[in-house]
Tab-separated table of C-alpha atoms in Angstrom:
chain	number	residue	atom	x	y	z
A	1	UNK	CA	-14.890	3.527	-3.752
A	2	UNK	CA	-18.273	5.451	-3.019
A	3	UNK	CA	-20.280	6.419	-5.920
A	4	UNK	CA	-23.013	8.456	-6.560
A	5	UNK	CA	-23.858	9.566	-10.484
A	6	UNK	CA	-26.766	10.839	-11.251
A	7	UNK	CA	-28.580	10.644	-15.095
A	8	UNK	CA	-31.279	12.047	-17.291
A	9	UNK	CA	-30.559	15.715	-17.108
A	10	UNK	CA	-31.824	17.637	-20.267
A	11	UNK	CA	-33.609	20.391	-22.130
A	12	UNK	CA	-37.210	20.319	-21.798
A	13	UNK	CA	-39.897	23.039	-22.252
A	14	UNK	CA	-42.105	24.716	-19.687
A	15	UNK	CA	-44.659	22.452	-18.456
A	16	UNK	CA	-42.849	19.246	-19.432
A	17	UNK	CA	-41.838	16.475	-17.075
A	18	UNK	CA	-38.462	14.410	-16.771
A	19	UNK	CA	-37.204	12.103	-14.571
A	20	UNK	CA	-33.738	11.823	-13.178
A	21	UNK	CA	-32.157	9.025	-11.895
A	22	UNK	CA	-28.747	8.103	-9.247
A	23	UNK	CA	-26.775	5.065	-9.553
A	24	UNK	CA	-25.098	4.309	-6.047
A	25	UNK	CA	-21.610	2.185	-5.527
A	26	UNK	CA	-19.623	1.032	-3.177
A	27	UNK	CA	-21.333	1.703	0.060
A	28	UNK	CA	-24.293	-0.275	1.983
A	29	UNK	CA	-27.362	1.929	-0.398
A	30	UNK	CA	-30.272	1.027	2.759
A	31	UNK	CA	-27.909	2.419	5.233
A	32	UNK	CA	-28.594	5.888	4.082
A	33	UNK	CA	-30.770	8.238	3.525
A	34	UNK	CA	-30.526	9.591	-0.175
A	35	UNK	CA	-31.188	13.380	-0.935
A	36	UNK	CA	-31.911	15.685	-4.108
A	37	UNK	CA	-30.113	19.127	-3.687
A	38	UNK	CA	-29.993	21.916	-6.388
A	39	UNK	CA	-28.361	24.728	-7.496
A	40	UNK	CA	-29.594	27.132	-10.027
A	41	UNK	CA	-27.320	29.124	-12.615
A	42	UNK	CA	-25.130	31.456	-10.700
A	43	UNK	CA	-26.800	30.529	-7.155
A	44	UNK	CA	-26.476	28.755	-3.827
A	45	UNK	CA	-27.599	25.630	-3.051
A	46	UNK	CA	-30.946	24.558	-2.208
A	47	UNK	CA	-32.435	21.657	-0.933
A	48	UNK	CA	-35.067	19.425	-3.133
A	49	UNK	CA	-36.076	16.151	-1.750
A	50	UNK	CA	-34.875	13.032	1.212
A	51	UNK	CA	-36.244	9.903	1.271
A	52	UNK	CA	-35.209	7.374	4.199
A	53	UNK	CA	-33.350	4.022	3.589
A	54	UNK	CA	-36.587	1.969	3.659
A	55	UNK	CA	-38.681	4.954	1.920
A	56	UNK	CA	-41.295	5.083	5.024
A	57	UNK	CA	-40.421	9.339	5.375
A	58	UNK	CA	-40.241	11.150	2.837
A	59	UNK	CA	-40.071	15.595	2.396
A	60	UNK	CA	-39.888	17.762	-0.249
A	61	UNK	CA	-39.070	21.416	-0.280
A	62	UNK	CA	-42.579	23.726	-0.534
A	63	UNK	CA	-40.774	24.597	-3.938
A	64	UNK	CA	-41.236	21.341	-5.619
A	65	UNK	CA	-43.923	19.575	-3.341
A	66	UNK	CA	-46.801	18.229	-5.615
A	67	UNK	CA	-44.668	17.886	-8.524
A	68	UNK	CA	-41.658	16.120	-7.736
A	69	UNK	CA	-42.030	12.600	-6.651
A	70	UNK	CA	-38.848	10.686	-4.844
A	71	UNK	CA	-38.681	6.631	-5.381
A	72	UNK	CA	-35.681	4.510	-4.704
A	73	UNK	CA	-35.085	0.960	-4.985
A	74	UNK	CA	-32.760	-0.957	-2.727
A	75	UNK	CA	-32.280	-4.074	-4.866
A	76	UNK	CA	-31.007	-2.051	-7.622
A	77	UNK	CA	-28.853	0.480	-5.238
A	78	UNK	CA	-31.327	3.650	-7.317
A	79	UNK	CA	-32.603	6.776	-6.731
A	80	UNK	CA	-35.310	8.651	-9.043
A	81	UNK	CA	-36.540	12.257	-8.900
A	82	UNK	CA	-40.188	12.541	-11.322
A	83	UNK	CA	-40.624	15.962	-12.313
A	84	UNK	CA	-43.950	17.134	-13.866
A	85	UNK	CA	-45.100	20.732	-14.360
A	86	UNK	CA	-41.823	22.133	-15.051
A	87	UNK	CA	-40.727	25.454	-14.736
A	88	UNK	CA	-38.151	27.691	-15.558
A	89	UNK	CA	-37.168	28.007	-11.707
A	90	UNK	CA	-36.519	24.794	-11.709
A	91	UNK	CA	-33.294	25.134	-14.163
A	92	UNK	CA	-30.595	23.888	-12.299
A	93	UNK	CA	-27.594	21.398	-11.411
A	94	UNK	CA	-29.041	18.665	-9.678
A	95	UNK	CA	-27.222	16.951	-7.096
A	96	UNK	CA	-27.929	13.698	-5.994
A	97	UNK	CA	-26.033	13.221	-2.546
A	98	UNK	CA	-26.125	10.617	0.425
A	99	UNK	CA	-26.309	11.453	4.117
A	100	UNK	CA	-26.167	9.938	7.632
A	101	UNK	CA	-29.278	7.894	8.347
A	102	UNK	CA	-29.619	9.462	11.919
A	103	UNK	CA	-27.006	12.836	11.428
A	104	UNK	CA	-28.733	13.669	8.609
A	105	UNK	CA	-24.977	15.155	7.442
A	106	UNK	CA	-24.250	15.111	3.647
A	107	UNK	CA	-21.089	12.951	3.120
A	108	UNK	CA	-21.263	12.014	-0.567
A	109	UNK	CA	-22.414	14.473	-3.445
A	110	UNK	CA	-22.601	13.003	-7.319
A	111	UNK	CA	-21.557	14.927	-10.216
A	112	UNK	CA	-24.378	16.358	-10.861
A	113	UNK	CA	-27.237	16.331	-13.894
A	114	UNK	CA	-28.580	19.595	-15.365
A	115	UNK	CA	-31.609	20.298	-15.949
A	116	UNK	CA	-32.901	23.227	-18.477
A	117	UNK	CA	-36.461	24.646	-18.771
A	118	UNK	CA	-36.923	26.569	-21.265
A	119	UNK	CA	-39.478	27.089	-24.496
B	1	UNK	CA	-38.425	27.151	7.975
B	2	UNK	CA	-35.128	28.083	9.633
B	3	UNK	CA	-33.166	30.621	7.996
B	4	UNK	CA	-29.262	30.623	7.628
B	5	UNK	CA	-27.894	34.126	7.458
B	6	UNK	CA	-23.571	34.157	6.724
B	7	UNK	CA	-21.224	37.015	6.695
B	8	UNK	CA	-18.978	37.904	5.038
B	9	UNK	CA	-20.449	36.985	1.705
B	10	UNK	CA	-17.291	37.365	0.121
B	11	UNK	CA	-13.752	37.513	1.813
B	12	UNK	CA	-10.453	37.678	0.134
B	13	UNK	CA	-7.626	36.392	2.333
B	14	UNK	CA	-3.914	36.383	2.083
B	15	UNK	CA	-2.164	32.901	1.858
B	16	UNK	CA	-1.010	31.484	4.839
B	17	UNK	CA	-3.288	33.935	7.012
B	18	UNK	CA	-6.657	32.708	9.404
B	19	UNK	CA	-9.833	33.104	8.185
B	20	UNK	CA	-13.437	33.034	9.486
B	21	UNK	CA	-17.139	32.894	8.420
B	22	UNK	CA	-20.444	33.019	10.298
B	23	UNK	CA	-23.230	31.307	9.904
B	24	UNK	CA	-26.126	32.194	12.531
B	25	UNK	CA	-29.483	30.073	12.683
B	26	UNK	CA	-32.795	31.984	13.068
B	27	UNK	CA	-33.182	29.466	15.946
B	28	UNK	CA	-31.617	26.649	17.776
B	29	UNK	CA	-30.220	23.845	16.153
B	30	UNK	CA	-29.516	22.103	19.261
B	31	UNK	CA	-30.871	18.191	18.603
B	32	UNK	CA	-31.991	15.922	21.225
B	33	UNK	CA	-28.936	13.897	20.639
B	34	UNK	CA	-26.824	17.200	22.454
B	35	UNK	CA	-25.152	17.637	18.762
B	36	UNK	CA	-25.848	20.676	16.939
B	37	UNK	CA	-27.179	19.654	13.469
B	38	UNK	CA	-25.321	22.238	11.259
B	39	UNK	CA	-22.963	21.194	8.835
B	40	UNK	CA	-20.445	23.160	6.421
B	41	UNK	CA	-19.239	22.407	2.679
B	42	UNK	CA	-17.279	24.318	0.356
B	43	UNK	CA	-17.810	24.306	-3.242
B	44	UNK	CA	-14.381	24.426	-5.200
B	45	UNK	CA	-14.513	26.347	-8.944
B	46	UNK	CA	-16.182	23.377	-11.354
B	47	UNK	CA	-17.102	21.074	-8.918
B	48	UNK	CA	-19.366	19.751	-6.607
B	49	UNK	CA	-19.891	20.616	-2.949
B	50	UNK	CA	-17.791	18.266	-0.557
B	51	UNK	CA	-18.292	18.001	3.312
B	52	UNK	CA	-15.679	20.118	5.633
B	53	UNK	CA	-17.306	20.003	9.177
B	54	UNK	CA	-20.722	17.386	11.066
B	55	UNK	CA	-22.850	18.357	13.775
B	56	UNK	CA	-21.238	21.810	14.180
B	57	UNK	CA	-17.404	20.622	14.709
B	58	UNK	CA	-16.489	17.498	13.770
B	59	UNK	CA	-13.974	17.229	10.456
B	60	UNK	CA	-14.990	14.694	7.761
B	61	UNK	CA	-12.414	12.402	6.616
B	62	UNK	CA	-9.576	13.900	4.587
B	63	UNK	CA	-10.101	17.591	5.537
B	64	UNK	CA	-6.905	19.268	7.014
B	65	UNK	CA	-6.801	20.080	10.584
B	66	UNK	CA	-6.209	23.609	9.358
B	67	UNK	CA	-10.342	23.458	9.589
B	68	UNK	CA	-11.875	23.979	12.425
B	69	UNK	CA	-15.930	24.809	13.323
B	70	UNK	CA	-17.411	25.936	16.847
B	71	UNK	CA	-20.892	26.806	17.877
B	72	UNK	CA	-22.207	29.200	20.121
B	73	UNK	CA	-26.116	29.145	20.792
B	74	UNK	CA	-27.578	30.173	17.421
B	75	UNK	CA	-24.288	31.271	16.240
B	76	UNK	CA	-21.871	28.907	14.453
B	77	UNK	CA	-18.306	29.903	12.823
B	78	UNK	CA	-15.962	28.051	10.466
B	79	UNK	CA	-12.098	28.900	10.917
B	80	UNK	CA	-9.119	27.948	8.413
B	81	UNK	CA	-5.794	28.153	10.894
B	82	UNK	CA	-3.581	29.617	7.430
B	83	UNK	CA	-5.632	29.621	4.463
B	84	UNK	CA	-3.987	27.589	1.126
B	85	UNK	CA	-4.770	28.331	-2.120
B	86	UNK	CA	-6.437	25.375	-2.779
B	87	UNK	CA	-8.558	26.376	-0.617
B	88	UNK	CA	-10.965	28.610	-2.738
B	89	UNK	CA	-14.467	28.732	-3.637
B	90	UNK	CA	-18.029	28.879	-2.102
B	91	UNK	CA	-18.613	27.857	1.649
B	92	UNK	CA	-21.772	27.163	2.606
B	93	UNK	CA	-22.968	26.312	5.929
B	94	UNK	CA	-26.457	24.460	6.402
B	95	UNK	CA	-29.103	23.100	8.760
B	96	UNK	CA	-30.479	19.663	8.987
B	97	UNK	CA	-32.220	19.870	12.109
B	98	UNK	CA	-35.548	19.844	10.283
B	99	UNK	CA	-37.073	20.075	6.688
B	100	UNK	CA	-37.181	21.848	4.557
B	101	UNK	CA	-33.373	21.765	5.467
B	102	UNK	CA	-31.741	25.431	4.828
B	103	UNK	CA	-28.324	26.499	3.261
B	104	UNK	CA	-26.751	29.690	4.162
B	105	UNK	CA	-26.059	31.942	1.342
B	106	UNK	CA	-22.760	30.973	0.580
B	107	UNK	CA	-19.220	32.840	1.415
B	108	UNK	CA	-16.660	33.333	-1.658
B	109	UNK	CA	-13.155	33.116	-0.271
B	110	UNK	CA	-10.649	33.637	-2.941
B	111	UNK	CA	-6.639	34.954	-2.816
B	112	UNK	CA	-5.754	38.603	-2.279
């Protein structure tokens, strides 16, 4: 069965950094792209971060660019998200989720990790 | 960036009846590949979103052919035949014709 469950979600103060992490099962990981969406308290979603199955493109939202970094590594079937310079904007679910490597469509969402900024 | 604008933001709908939602594109979404790249989800109470409708009307596996999405230039629509109970929450449409990719603002659909 296809997998995706993301880690590392927590409470951490403005400023801080923290780095959150998606475990991938069940499905061919360099065959897809893997994505970062979020969705703040009460709100709609909103896009974070894709990185390509051999990690040669790579885009962040305007919102995070500069502070987030994106890695993944195929032998291990992981994603990472870096976050430095926190904010309180950036309180949210975080969504790790797969998606089409030409379609671009989002087939597979994870659980989710939260992630609190707050002093 | 492209902006998603949907309507109604909030529709309450009587089992068993249609329903529909917009979702219009502040421009085309029309890829090379002659598929529009919009997709739809919907976000059930407590849980995470899950994919209804690919490149503007295609189902994903397991959704009920009670689901249904067209497009029309810049203007896209998702329709439920007779709406279930189960099928409440948050539908969101979204564009991943090009970063930063764009949700709409989400439609609540819940029981009269």
């Amino acid at each position: 069965e296809v997998h995706l469950v993301e880690s590392g979600g927590g409470l951490v103060k403005p400023g801080g950094s923290l780095r959150l992490s998606c475990a991938a099962s069940g499905f061919i990981f360099t065959s897809y792209n893997i994505n970062w969406v979020r969705q703040a308290p009460g709100r709609g979603l909103e896009w974070v971060s894709s990185i390509s199955p051999r990690s040669n493109n790579i885009y962040y939202a305007d919102s995070v660019k500069g502070r987030f970094t994106i890695s993944r590594d195929n032998a291990k079937n992981s994603l990472d998200l870096q976050m430095n310079s926190l904010r309180d904007e950036d309180t949210a679910v975080y969504y790790c989720t797969r998606s089409h490597w030409y379609y671009y469509y989002m087939d597979v969402w994870g659980k989710g990790t939260t992630v609190t900024v707050s002093s | 960036d492209i902006v998603m604008t949907q309507s109604p933001l909030s529709l309450p709908v009587t089992p068993g009846e249609p329903a529909s939602i917009s979702c219009r594109s502040s421009q085309s979404l029309l890829h090379s590949s002659g598929y529009n790249f919009l997709d739809w989800f919907l976000q059930k109470p407590g849980q995470s979103p899950q994919l209804l409708i690919y490149l503007g009307s295609n189902r994903a596996s397991g959704v009920p052919d009670r689901f249904s999405g067209n497009a029309s230039g810049t203007d896209f629509t998702l329709k439920i035949s007779r709406v279930e109970a189960e099928d409440v929450g948050v539908y969101y449409c979204m564009q991943v014709l090009q970063t930063p990719y764009t949700f709409g603002q989400g439609t609540k659909l819940e029981m009269k």
